[in-house]
Short mmCIF file of C-alpha atoms in Angstrom, two decimals:
data_model
loop_
_atom_site.label_atom_id
_atom_site.label_comp_id
_atom_site.label_asym_id
_atom_site.label_seq_id
_atom_site.Cartn_x
_atom_site.Cartn_y
_atom_site.Cartn_z
CA UNK A 28 27.20 -27.04 -5.12
CA UNK A 29 25.71 -27.21 -8.28
CA UNK A 30 25.78 -25.46 -11.64
CA UNK A 31 21.97 -24.99 -13.82
CA UNK A 32 22.31 -27.29 -17.43
CA UNK A 33 25.98 -25.95 -16.90
CA UNK A 34 28.55 -28.79 -17.92
CA UNK A 35 32.03 -28.24 -16.26
CA UNK A 36 33.52 -27.88 -20.00
CA UNK A 37 30.85 -24.70 -20.70
CA UNK A 38 32.62 -23.49 -17.82
CA UNK A 39 35.88 -23.45 -18.65
CA UNK A 40 34.52 -22.03 -21.83
CA UNK A 41 33.70 -18.34 -19.83
CA UNK A 42 35.47 -18.19 -17.25
CA UNK A 43 37.56 -15.85 -18.70
CA UNK A 44 34.70 -13.48 -19.57
CA UNK A 45 34.11 -12.55 -16.08
CA UNK A 46 37.17 -10.84 -15.15
CA UNK A 47 35.33 -7.48 -16.05
CA UNK A 48 31.71 -8.76 -15.14
CA UNK A 49 29.52 -7.18 -12.99
CA UNK A 50 26.39 -8.12 -10.86
CA UNK A 51 23.03 -6.60 -10.10
CA UNK A 52 19.87 -6.82 -8.44
CA UNK A 53 15.71 -6.09 -8.07
CA UNK A 54 15.41 -2.87 -5.86
CA UNK A 55 13.22 -5.64 -3.51
CA UNK A 56 16.27 -7.38 -3.29
CA UNK A 57 17.78 -5.11 -0.49
CA UNK A 58 18.37 -4.70 3.33
CA UNK A 59 15.41 -5.80 5.43
CA UNK A 60 13.63 -7.22 2.81
CA UNK A 61 10.89 -10.12 3.51
CA UNK A 62 11.60 -12.86 1.35
CA UNK A 63 8.58 -15.66 0.95
CA UNK A 64 8.68 -18.14 3.41
CA UNK A 65 8.74 -21.92 3.40
CA UNK A 66 9.60 -21.24 -0.35
CA UNK A 67 10.71 -21.58 -3.98
CA UNK A 68 11.56 -18.40 -4.63
CA UNK A 69 13.41 -16.53 -7.79
CA UNK A 70 16.62 -14.42 -6.68
CA UNK A 71 17.21 -12.11 -10.29
CA UNK A 72 19.01 -9.89 -12.26
CA UNK A 73 21.77 -8.15 -14.40
CA UNK A 74 25.25 -9.04 -14.99
CA UNK A 75 27.25 -9.49 -18.41
CA UNK A 76 26.16 -12.39 -20.60
CA UNK A 77 27.52 -15.42 -20.30
CA UNK A 78 28.44 -15.00 -16.13
CA UNK A 79 28.65 -16.56 -13.70
CA UNK A 80 26.48 -15.48 -10.66
CA UNK A 81 26.38 -17.77 -7.19
CA UNK A 82 23.33 -16.99 -4.46
CA UNK A 83 24.54 -18.23 -0.90
CA UNK A 84 22.55 -17.66 2.08
CA UNK A 85 22.67 -17.74 5.40
CA UNK A 86 19.77 -20.59 6.44
CA UNK A 87 21.81 -22.85 3.95
CA UNK A 88 20.21 -22.72 1.00
CA UNK A 89 22.87 -21.98 -2.38
CA UNK A 90 22.15 -21.78 -6.26
CA UNK A 91 24.59 -21.39 -8.68
CA UNK A 92 23.62 -19.25 -12.87
CA UNK A 93 24.54 -18.21 -15.31
CA UNK A 94 23.30 -15.46 -17.13
CA UNK A 95 21.84 -14.93 -20.74
CA UNK A 96 22.62 -13.75 -24.01
CA UNK A 97 21.09 -9.95 -22.43
CA UNK A 98 22.87 -10.25 -19.39
CA UNK A 99 19.57 -11.31 -17.05
CA UNK A 100 19.87 -14.43 -14.58
CA UNK A 101 17.39 -16.33 -12.31
CA UNK A 102 18.34 -18.58 -9.58
CA UNK A 103 15.99 -20.33 -7.67
CA UNK A 104 16.09 -20.70 -3.75
CA UNK A 105 14.56 -22.41 -1.32
CA UNK A 106 13.61 -20.37 1.72
CA UNK A 107 13.87 -21.38 5.49
CA UNK A 108 10.30 -21.39 7.94
CA UNK A 109 9.39 -17.85 9.14
CA UNK A 110 11.58 -15.97 10.77
CA UNK A 111 15.81 -13.95 11.14
CA UNK A 112 16.88 -12.13 10.77
CA UNK A 113 19.13 -14.15 7.75
CA UNK A 114 21.59 -12.67 5.34
CA UNK A 115 21.69 -13.45 1.16
CA UNK A 116 25.15 -12.55 -0.52
CA UNK A 117 25.00 -12.42 -4.43
CA UNK A 118 27.96 -12.70 -5.94
CA UNK A 119 30.73 -12.50 -9.47
CA UNK A 120 32.89 -10.68 -9.37
CA UNK A 121 31.51 -7.98 -7.44
CA UNK A 122 30.36 -9.24 -4.34
CA UNK A 123 26.17 -7.96 -3.33
CA UNK A 124 25.63 -9.10 0.88
CA UNK A 125 21.72 -8.37 1.68
CA UNK A 126 21.50 -8.22 5.49
CA UNK A 127 18.76 -8.19 8.18
CA UNK A 128 16.10 -10.28 5.71
CA UNK A 129 12.96 -11.47 7.13
CA UNK A 130 11.61 -15.31 5.56
CA UNK A 131 7.66 -14.26 6.11
CA UNK A 132 4.35 -13.86 4.16
CA UNK A 133 4.17 -10.91 1.56
CA UNK A 134 0.47 -9.34 0.56
CA UNK A 135 0.39 -7.27 -2.90
CA UNK A 136 -1.03 -3.33 -2.33
CA UNK A 137 -2.53 -2.58 -5.55
CA UNK A 138 -5.40 0.01 -6.34
CA UNK A 139 -5.78 3.89 -6.11
CA UNK A 140 -5.78 6.59 -3.61
CA UNK A 141 -7.15 4.68 -0.70
CA UNK A 142 -4.63 1.80 -1.01
CA UNK A 143 -1.92 4.57 -1.84
CA UNK A 144 -2.65 6.99 0.94
CA UNK A 145 0.14 6.82 3.31
CA UNK A 146 -0.15 6.80 7.19
CA UNK A 147 1.03 10.42 7.31
CA UNK A 148 -2.17 11.25 5.08
CA UNK A 149 -4.72 10.80 7.57
CA UNK A 150 -3.18 12.84 10.74
CA UNK A 151 -4.71 15.76 9.31
CA UNK A 152 -8.11 17.18 10.52
CA UNK A 153 -10.73 15.43 9.44
CA UNK A 154 -13.40 17.31 6.95
CA UNK A 155 -16.33 16.34 9.58
CA UNK A 156 -15.82 16.91 12.65
CA UNK A 157 -17.38 13.26 14.21
CA UNK A 158 -14.42 11.68 12.25
CA UNK A 159 -12.23 14.02 14.33
CA UNK A 160 -11.91 10.49 16.74
CA UNK A 161 -10.33 8.59 13.65
CA UNK A 162 -7.24 11.03 12.94
CA UNK A 163 -6.64 11.04 16.72
CA UNK A 164 -6.28 7.17 16.77
CA UNK A 165 -4.01 7.23 13.57
CA UNK A 166 -2.29 9.33 15.09
CA UNK A 167 -1.66 8.33 18.31
CA UNK A 168 -0.52 4.52 16.19
CA UNK A 169 2.26 7.19 13.95
CA UNK A 170 3.64 7.78 17.29
CA UNK A 171 3.45 4.84 18.73
CA UNK A 172 3.43 1.64 16.40
CA UNK A 173 6.22 -0.11 16.61
CA UNK A 174 7.20 -3.51 15.11
CA UNK A 175 9.81 -4.62 13.14
CA UNK A 176 8.50 -7.76 11.79
CA UNK A 177 5.48 -5.28 9.46
CA UNK A 178 8.38 -4.01 6.51
CA UNK A 179 7.08 -2.42 3.38
CA UNK A 180 8.29 -0.68 0.39
CA UNK A 181 7.01 1.15 -2.56
CA UNK A 182 7.09 0.64 -6.41
CA UNK A 183 7.90 4.74 -7.72
CA UNK A 184 4.60 5.93 -9.79
CA UNK A 185 5.68 5.43 -13.30
CA UNK A 186 3.83 5.19 -16.74
CA UNK A 187 5.51 3.32 -19.35
CA UNK A 188 3.01 3.51 -22.94
CA UNK A 189 5.01 0.72 -25.01
CA UNK A 190 8.79 -0.69 -22.74
CA UNK A 191 7.98 -3.29 -19.63
CA UNK A 192 9.97 -1.04 -16.59
CA UNK A 193 12.69 -4.57 -15.16
CA UNK A 194 13.31 -2.63 -12.14
CA UNK A 195 12.20 1.08 -9.58
CA UNK A 196 14.17 2.51 -6.71
CA UNK A 197 13.19 2.35 -3.34
CA UNK A 198 14.12 0.71 0.47
CA UNK A 199 12.58 -1.09 2.18
CA UNK A 200 11.31 0.62 5.87
CA UNK A 201 10.28 -1.00 9.14
CA UNK A 202 7.43 0.10 11.15
CA UNK A 203 8.30 2.91 13.46
CA UNK A 204 7.68 6.60 14.10
CA UNK A 205 9.90 7.01 11.58
CA UNK A 206 9.23 5.55 8.86
CA UNK A 207 5.22 4.20 9.11
CA UNK A 208 3.58 7.59 7.89
CA UNK A 209 5.59 6.41 4.82
CA UNK A 210 4.01 2.80 4.81
CA UNK A 211 0.15 2.15 3.00
CA UNK A 212 -2.57 2.49 6.02
CA UNK A 213 -5.21 0.17 3.98
CA UNK A 214 -2.00 -2.21 3.67
CA UNK A 215 -0.81 -1.17 7.59
CA UNK A 216 -3.70 -2.24 9.49
CA UNK A 217 -3.83 -5.31 7.05
CA UNK A 218 -0.79 -6.54 8.53
CA UNK A 219 -1.33 -5.55 12.13
CA UNK A 220 -4.17 -7.57 12.31
CA UNK A 221 -2.94 -10.31 10.26
CA UNK A 222 0.25 -9.94 13.75
CA UNK A 223 -2.41 -10.33 16.46
CA UNK A 224 -3.30 -13.49 15.29
CA UNK A 225 0.14 -15.24 13.52
CA UNK A 226 3.51 -14.43 15.16
CA UNK A 227 5.51 -14.12 10.64
CA UNK A 228 6.50 -11.17 9.32
CA UNK A 229 3.86 -9.56 6.88
CA UNK A 230 6.09 -7.71 3.53
CA UNK A 231 4.02 -5.45 2.53
CA UNK A 232 4.90 -5.24 -1.50
CA UNK A 233 3.27 -1.88 -2.48
CA UNK A 234 2.81 -0.84 -6.18
CA UNK A 235 -0.71 1.99 -7.05
CA UNK A 236 -1.45 5.51 -7.76
CA UNK A 237 -4.56 7.19 -6.84
CA UNK A 238 -6.34 8.01 -9.44
CA UNK A 239 -6.29 4.99 -11.76
CA UNK A 240 -9.01 2.64 -13.51
CA UNK A 241 -8.48 -0.62 -13.46
CA UNK A 242 -7.18 -0.46 -17.10
CA UNK A 243 -4.13 0.47 -17.49
CA UNK A 244 -3.63 -2.56 -14.59
CA UNK A 245 -3.30 -4.72 -17.46
CA UNK A 246 -0.58 -5.57 -19.93
CA UNK A 247 -0.53 -5.33 -23.45
CA UNK A 248 -1.04 -9.30 -24.37
CA UNK A 249 -3.78 -9.80 -21.96
CA UNK A 250 -5.10 -6.70 -24.66
CA UNK A 251 -4.78 -8.64 -27.39
CA UNK A 252 -5.68 -12.32 -26.83
CA UNK A 253 -9.05 -11.00 -25.10
CA UNK A 254 -11.62 -11.02 -28.17
CA UNK A 255 -13.79 -8.93 -26.31
CA UNK A 256 -11.01 -5.83 -25.60
CA UNK A 257 -8.46 -6.19 -28.29
CA UNK A 258 -10.22 -3.06 -30.61
CA UNK A 259 -10.31 -1.29 -27.29
CA UNK A 260 -7.37 -1.97 -27.09
CA UNK A 261 -6.46 -0.90 -30.44
CA UNK A 262 -8.71 2.24 -31.25
CA UNK A 263 -6.89 3.89 -27.90
CA UNK A 264 -3.72 2.61 -29.10
CA UNK A 265 -4.21 3.99 -32.52
CA UNK A 266 -5.27 7.61 -31.11
CA UNK A 267 -2.32 7.15 -28.54
CA UNK A 268 0.25 7.55 -31.80
CA UNK A 269 -1.73 10.16 -33.68
CA UNK A 270 -1.55 12.40 -30.90
CA UNK A 271 2.20 11.56 -30.02
CA UNK A 272 2.99 12.09 -33.13
CA UNK A 273 1.25 15.69 -33.35
CA UNK A 274 2.09 17.20 -29.69
CA UNK A 275 6.19 16.27 -30.77
CA UNK A 276 5.43 18.16 -34.02
CA UNK A 277 7.96 20.67 -34.17
CA UNK A 278 6.46 24.20 -33.37
CA UNK A 279 3.37 22.81 -31.35
CA UNK A 280 1.54 24.95 -30.47
CA UNK A 281 -1.27 23.29 -26.99
CA UNK A 282 -4.31 25.33 -28.90
CA UNK A 283 -6.70 24.52 -25.77
CA UNK A 284 -3.87 25.56 -23.03
CA UNK A 285 -3.31 28.43 -24.57
CA UNK A 286 -6.79 30.19 -24.86
CA UNK A 287 -8.19 28.80 -20.94
CA UNK A 288 -5.04 30.79 -20.18
CA UNK A 289 -5.19 33.47 -21.82
CA UNK A 290 -8.89 33.70 -20.17
CA UNK A 291 -6.95 33.10 -16.61
CA UNK A 292 -4.54 35.91 -16.68
CA UNK A 293 -7.95 38.03 -18.14
CA UNK A 294 -9.93 37.16 -14.99
CA UNK A 295 -7.39 38.01 -12.28
CA UNK A 296 -5.78 34.77 -12.25
CA UNK A 297 -8.46 33.78 -10.54
CA UNK A 298 -9.59 30.33 -9.82
CA UNK A 299 -7.50 27.34 -10.79
CA UNK A 300 -4.58 28.05 -13.72
CA UNK A 301 -4.78 25.45 -16.29
CA UNK A 302 -2.30 23.01 -16.44
CA UNK A 303 -1.15 21.89 -20.59
CA UNK A 304 -2.54 18.49 -22.32
CA UNK A 305 -0.94 15.85 -21.08
CA UNK A 306 1.07 14.06 -22.89
CA UNK A 307 0.66 10.78 -23.72
CA UNK A 308 3.15 8.80 -22.09
CA UNK A 309 1.96 10.99 -19.20
CA UNK A 310 -1.15 9.44 -18.45
CA UNK A 311 -1.41 6.86 -15.92
CA UNK A 312 -4.97 5.51 -17.79
CA UNK A 313 -3.95 4.83 -20.96
CA UNK A 314 -4.38 0.93 -21.22
CA UNK A 315 -1.24 -0.88 -20.24
CA UNK A 316 0.63 1.67 -18.72
CA UNK A 317 1.11 0.75 -15.33
CA UNK A 318 1.70 -2.81 -16.28
CA UNK A 319 4.79 -2.05 -18.18
CA UNK A 320 5.47 0.72 -15.56
CA UNK A 321 5.00 -0.92 -12.86
CA UNK A 322 3.42 -4.09 -12.22
CA UNK A 323 5.98 -5.38 -14.47
CA UNK A 324 9.62 -4.62 -11.77
CA UNK A 325 8.72 -6.50 -9.21
CA UNK A 326 8.07 -9.38 -11.52
CA UNK A 327 8.29 -12.95 -10.61
CA UNK A 328 8.79 -11.50 -6.70
CA UNK A 329 7.02 -14.16 -4.51
CA UNK A 330 3.48 -13.31 -3.29
CA UNK A 331 1.77 -14.63 -0.27
CA UNK A 332 -1.01 -12.58 -2.31
CA UNK A 333 -3.19 -9.45 -3.26
CA UNK A 334 -5.22 -6.97 -1.60
CA UNK A 335 -7.12 -4.82 -3.97
CA UNK A 336 -8.33 -0.50 -3.64
CA UNK A 337 -9.94 0.26 -6.58
CA UNK A 338 -12.93 1.71 -9.24
CA UNK A 339 -13.41 5.37 -7.58
CA UNK A 340 -12.45 6.18 -10.55
CA UNK A 341 -13.96 3.79 -12.38
CA UNK A 342 -17.74 5.18 -11.42
CA UNK A 343 -17.72 7.05 -13.82
CA UNK A 344 -15.53 5.26 -16.79
CA UNK A 345 -17.01 2.02 -18.18
CA UNK A 346 -18.81 0.68 -14.66
CA UNK A 347 -20.92 -2.08 -16.23
CA UNK A 348 -17.67 -3.58 -17.33
CA UNK A 349 -15.59 -3.54 -14.38
CA UNK A 350 -16.58 -6.67 -13.22
CA UNK A 351 -15.33 -8.29 -16.55
CA UNK A 352 -12.14 -5.53 -16.56
CA UNK A 353 -10.66 -6.40 -12.84
CA UNK A 354 -11.85 -10.51 -13.59
CA UNK A 355 -9.29 -9.95 -16.92
CA UNK A 356 -6.45 -8.16 -14.53
CA UNK A 357 -6.64 -11.16 -11.66
CA UNK A 358 -6.55 -13.55 -13.89
CA UNK A 359 -3.87 -11.70 -16.20
CA UNK A 360 -1.69 -11.25 -13.06
CA UNK A 361 -1.19 -15.12 -11.36
CA UNK A 362 -0.62 -16.03 -15.11
CA UNK A 363 1.96 -13.53 -14.82
CA UNK A 364 3.33 -14.29 -11.72
CA UNK A 365 3.26 -18.54 -12.39
CA UNK A 366 2.33 -19.32 -8.45
CA UNK A 367 -1.16 -20.36 -9.45
CA UNK A 368 -4.50 -18.66 -8.62
CA UNK A 369 -3.12 -17.04 -5.66
CA UNK A 370 -5.30 -15.58 -2.89
CA UNK A 371 -7.10 -11.54 -4.78
CA UNK A 372 -8.54 -9.59 -2.09
CA UNK A 373 -10.32 -6.44 -2.81
CA UNK A 374 -13.29 -4.11 -1.16
CA UNK A 375 -16.56 -3.23 -1.98
CA UNK A 376 -16.02 0.79 -1.92
CA UNK A 377 -16.64 2.94 1.30
CA UNK A 378 -19.76 5.97 0.96
CA UNK A 379 -18.50 8.91 -0.84
CA UNK A 380 -20.82 11.70 -2.03
CA UNK A 381 -21.16 11.82 -4.82
CA UNK A 382 -20.88 15.16 -7.49
CA UNK A 383 -24.27 13.99 -10.16
CA UNK A 384 -26.47 11.75 -10.97
CA UNK A 385 -24.14 9.16 -13.62
CA UNK A 386 -21.42 9.23 -10.92
CA UNK A 387 -23.16 7.97 -8.59
CA UNK A 388 -25.13 5.47 -10.02
CA UNK A 389 -21.57 4.06 -11.27
CA UNK A 390 -20.29 4.28 -7.89
CA UNK A 391 -23.50 1.54 -6.72
CA UNK A 392 -22.99 -0.06 -9.97
CA UNK A 393 -19.21 -0.74 -9.53
CA UNK A 394 -19.74 -1.87 -6.46
CA UNK A 395 -22.40 -4.51 -7.55
CA UNK A 396 -19.84 -5.41 -10.52
CA UNK A 397 -16.54 -5.87 -7.16
CA UNK A 398 -19.33 -8.38 -5.63
CA UNK A 399 -20.59 -10.58 -8.36
CA UNK A 400 -15.88 -10.52 -9.12
CA UNK A 401 -16.60 -13.03 -6.30
CA UNK A 402 -16.72 -15.76 -8.97
CA UNK A 403 -13.14 -16.09 -9.31
CA UNK A 404 -11.48 -19.04 -7.37
CA UNK A 405 -10.17 -17.42 -4.22
CA UNK A 406 -11.43 -14.43 -3.97
CA UNK A 407 -12.39 -12.43 -1.00
CA UNK A 408 -14.09 -9.02 -0.72
CA UNK A 409 -14.64 -6.46 2.49
CA UNK A 410 -18.40 -4.35 2.14
CA UNK A 411 -17.47 -0.91 3.45
CA UNK A 412 -20.38 0.95 2.75
CA UNK A 413 -20.85 2.23 6.59
CA UNK A 414 -17.34 2.78 7.58
CA UNK A 415 -17.20 6.03 4.73
CA UNK A 416 -17.21 9.76 4.49
CA UNK A 417 -19.53 11.63 2.66
CA UNK A 418 -17.36 14.77 2.52
CA UNK A 419 -14.02 12.49 1.78
CA UNK A 420 -13.33 10.11 -0.57
CA UNK A 421 -10.48 9.13 1.72
CA UNK A 422 -12.01 7.93 4.69
CA UNK A 423 -10.32 7.46 7.28
CA UNK A 424 -11.27 4.46 8.65
CA UNK A 425 -8.52 1.93 7.08
CA UNK A 426 -7.96 -0.08 11.00
CA UNK A 427 -11.46 -1.86 9.53
CA UNK A 428 -11.41 -1.61 6.25
CA UNK A 429 -7.71 -2.94 6.83
CA UNK A 430 -9.72 -5.95 9.80
CA UNK A 431 -11.86 -6.76 6.95
CA UNK A 432 -9.69 -8.12 3.99
CA UNK A 433 -7.74 -9.21 6.95
CA UNK A 434 -10.76 -11.74 8.44
CA UNK A 435 -10.94 -12.90 4.42
CA UNK A 436 -7.09 -14.48 4.84
CA UNK A 437 -7.28 -15.15 8.33
CA UNK A 438 -9.57 -17.76 7.21
CA UNK A 439 -8.77 -18.84 4.16
CA UNK A 440 -4.88 -18.77 4.56
CA UNK A 441 -3.80 -19.24 7.83
CA UNK A 442 -6.54 -21.54 9.03
CA UNK A 443 -7.50 -19.03 12.19
CA UNK A 444 -11.41 -20.13 13.15
CA UNK A 445 -13.49 -17.17 12.01
CA UNK A 446 -17.11 -17.11 13.10
CA UNK A 447 -17.74 -14.62 9.43
CA UNK A 448 -15.09 -13.86 6.57
CA UNK A 449 -17.56 -11.27 4.93
CA UNK A 450 -20.83 -9.67 5.62
CA UNK A 451 -24.74 -10.88 3.66
CA UNK A 452 -24.29 -11.75 0.09
CA UNK A 453 -26.89 -11.79 -2.61
CA UNK A 454 -28.07 -14.88 -3.58
CA UNK A 455 -30.73 -15.09 -4.27
CA UNK A 456 -34.22 -13.95 -4.66
CA UNK A 457 -38.10 -14.81 -5.42
CA UNK A 458 -41.16 -13.30 -6.49
CA UNK A 459 -44.02 -14.16 -4.04
CA UNK A 460 -47.53 -11.59 -5.31
CA UNK A 461 -46.06 -8.25 -4.25
CA UNK A 462 -43.73 -9.36 -2.38
CA UNK A 463 -39.78 -10.68 -3.31
CA UNK A 464 -37.67 -12.08 -0.90
CA UNK A 465 -34.40 -12.37 -1.31
CA UNK A 466 -32.11 -14.79 0.28
CA UNK A 467 -28.36 -14.70 1.35
CA UNK A 468 -24.65 -16.93 2.29
CA UNK A 469 -22.44 -14.93 4.62
CA UNK A 470 -25.34 -15.28 6.88
CA UNK A 471 -24.78 -18.26 9.36
CA UNK A 472 -25.13 -16.28 12.34
CA UNK A 473 -28.14 -14.84 11.25
CA UNK A 474 -29.44 -11.11 10.33
CA UNK A 475 -29.59 -7.96 12.26
CA UNK A 476 -30.46 -4.40 12.02
CA UNK A 477 -27.27 -2.94 13.06
CA UNK A 478 -25.98 1.14 13.41
CA UNK A 479 -21.60 0.62 13.71
CA UNK A 480 -20.50 3.97 15.10
CA UNK A 481 -16.15 4.59 14.46
CA UNK A 482 -14.33 1.93 14.97
CA UNK A 483 -16.62 0.47 17.34
CA UNK A 484 -18.55 -3.34 16.35
CA UNK A 485 -21.78 -2.84 15.10
CA UNK A 486 -24.64 -3.21 17.84
CA UNK A 487 -28.08 -4.87 17.20
CA UNK A 488 -30.77 -1.81 17.08
CA UNK A 489 -34.32 -2.16 16.91
CA UNK A 490 -34.81 -0.14 13.64
CA UNK A 491 -36.60 -0.81 10.35
CA UNK A 492 -34.58 -1.85 8.12
CA UNK A 493 -33.30 0.98 5.66
CA UNK A 494 -31.92 1.11 1.82
CA UNK A 495 -34.12 -1.67 0.00
CA UNK A 496 -35.39 -0.31 -3.27
CA UNK A 497 -38.09 -2.02 -5.47
CA UNK A 498 -38.53 -2.33 -9.27
CA UNK A 499 -41.85 -2.04 -10.68
CA UNK A 500 -42.85 -4.22 -14.06
CA UNK A 501 -42.51 -0.01 -15.88
CA UNK A 502 -38.59 0.05 -14.86
CA UNK A 503 -38.98 2.48 -11.84
CA UNK A 504 -37.15 2.32 -9.08
CA UNK A 505 -39.18 3.05 -5.11
CA UNK A 506 -38.65 2.78 -1.49
CA UNK A 507 -39.72 -0.25 0.04
CA UNK A 508 -39.95 -1.63 3.36
CA UNK A 509 -38.21 -4.63 5.06
CA UNK A 510 -38.21 -7.00 7.05
CA UNK A 511 -36.13 -10.01 8.13
CA UNK A 512 -37.90 -13.57 8.43
CA UNK A 513 -35.63 -16.41 8.55
CA UNK A 514 -32.40 -16.49 9.56
CA UNK A 515 -31.00 -16.09 5.53
CA UNK A 516 -33.60 -14.29 4.04
CA UNK A 517 -35.34 -11.27 3.78
CA UNK A 518 -38.80 -10.37 2.23
CA UNK A 519 -39.35 -6.63 0.97
CA UNK A 520 -42.09 -5.24 -0.98
CA UNK A 521 -44.02 -1.79 -1.32
CA UNK A 522 -47.31 -1.38 -0.97
CA UNK A 523 -48.03 0.62 -4.33
CA UNK A 524 -46.43 -1.26 -6.67
CA UNK A 525 -48.58 -4.72 -7.75
CA UNK A 526 -46.18 -6.80 -9.82
CA UNK A 527 -42.26 -6.31 -8.58
CA UNK A 528 -39.53 -7.60 -10.64
CA UNK A 529 -36.49 -6.64 -9.17
CA UNK A 530 -34.83 -5.08 -6.06
CA UNK A 531 -31.92 -3.90 -4.74
CA UNK A 532 -29.97 -2.61 -1.21
CA UNK A 533 -27.59 0.63 -0.66
CA UNK A 534 -27.41 2.26 -4.98
CA UNK A 535 -25.79 5.08 -3.98
CA UNK A 536 -22.34 6.47 -3.28
CA UNK A 537 -24.23 7.72 0.94
CA UNK A 538 -26.52 4.58 1.21
CA UNK A 539 -28.83 6.34 4.34
CA UNK A 540 -30.26 3.64 6.85
CA UNK A 541 -28.21 0.31 5.52
CA UNK A 542 -28.18 -1.19 8.23
CA UNK A 543 -28.71 -4.78 7.56
CA UNK A 544 -25.80 -6.98 9.24
CA UNK A 545 -24.67 -10.63 10.23
CA UNK A 546 -24.46 -11.26 13.75
CA UNK A 547 -21.09 -11.25 13.31
CA UNK A 548 -20.95 -7.69 12.87
CA UNK A 549 -20.35 -7.68 9.29
CA UNK A 550 -22.73 -5.18 6.79
CA UNK A 551 -24.35 -6.71 3.76
CA UNK A 552 -22.73 -5.70 0.53
CA UNK A 553 -24.69 -3.62 -1.95
CA UNK A 554 -26.24 -4.97 -5.20
CA UNK A 555 -29.07 -5.54 -7.47
CA UNK A 556 -31.36 -7.94 -8.41
CA UNK A 557 -31.27 -6.21 -11.95
CA UNK A 558 -29.06 -7.83 -14.37
#
């Protein structure tokens, strides 16, 4: 066994220091874990400074390393092909034995509540009766599902303004009636679809938090090195430090809260009780705070790729800049993981009725920004506007959400023959008189007008295309007529608009009659031609 970068003399010199040393590992390296198959993967942890750490595996790979002056160590191990169970042993003075290890594919599951919500969140009755069959489906899945080759671990929701967290507390769980309720629903149905096609263990590494924006998931170093984002970050940090100083001062009183509480008490305690102002160290929306608190604690665990379900909270916070922030985040994560441009697949948001016009327009804007993010290499987008619920921002149909995300992975990462990975995507437009011709990609099978009901496949219908609008030279948007003209083009017009300049589709939180699909049964993405 070779010792990396260590002479025999150095070993002899440090051996006396090992007598009282202990070794520990990151929480990812525990019983039931999934380790990335057919790869060189890092295993890491902590011990005393200058301690020799030995890692041995049941499949024959091994390594020996020595901790640095801060007590950190990392060993790179070659993993076997898909399968298991295996065993990993880490030892120095003490010994850690990691049992029931599977070699498979690890997918990072991130975002806000529609990724965060576990299966147990979807077994309650739906708010609208037409979606109750989806509830019944999930209830049955929770009661009966069993697949030991789908496993999940979740990083606890943790904020950290200034320090990068190095570890967390949780354990790996597999799919069974006792544990499935704790597993991300979107991630589970993604993994279930993969497992239908490939005989490979799937590990779901979840790092998500409901209600969060994209901004807290980006690192401080990335903000400071980006001329377009540096000012935003520094202004936020300055304001945050001032607020911390104020709130931590002796005798501080939250005057706004006290007044609101007094009013609430005077009104007979009706309505929601006021809350104190959140201390900045607990604020999950501040830039870099979730990168520090959560992402940092799992770096550089080897992954196959990532799936992302987020954007709802950015509908009213910098929606027109969302593409830039998301692209920055993807590049940030890929750089810090140091395993190239790993696959990054995400969703265009499901439909949901918004509270006001600003939020409604922001929802559509974020969806279009998500579409534009497809410029990022090795990325993919699942369109979900046809499977939302107007009265629930957390739609129950995570089954189709998971399947549509899986289409990208099955084709790109598992070489499975797939009819289409996406519904029609806007490519270009041209103006001809009072009509606009729109050209789409992802329409090799042709276009169709279709309806989708719950979990059924989309079915072609003899109905007019809906949800298109056309913009006149004064900037006003008007409902438009549209028709399919070729296998990948449509024509859009409004008889009252003689000089159209732009066209858009499904531009609302709850699009009505957004019924353009490709013949593979996947819906067209929300888009606008307006810059």
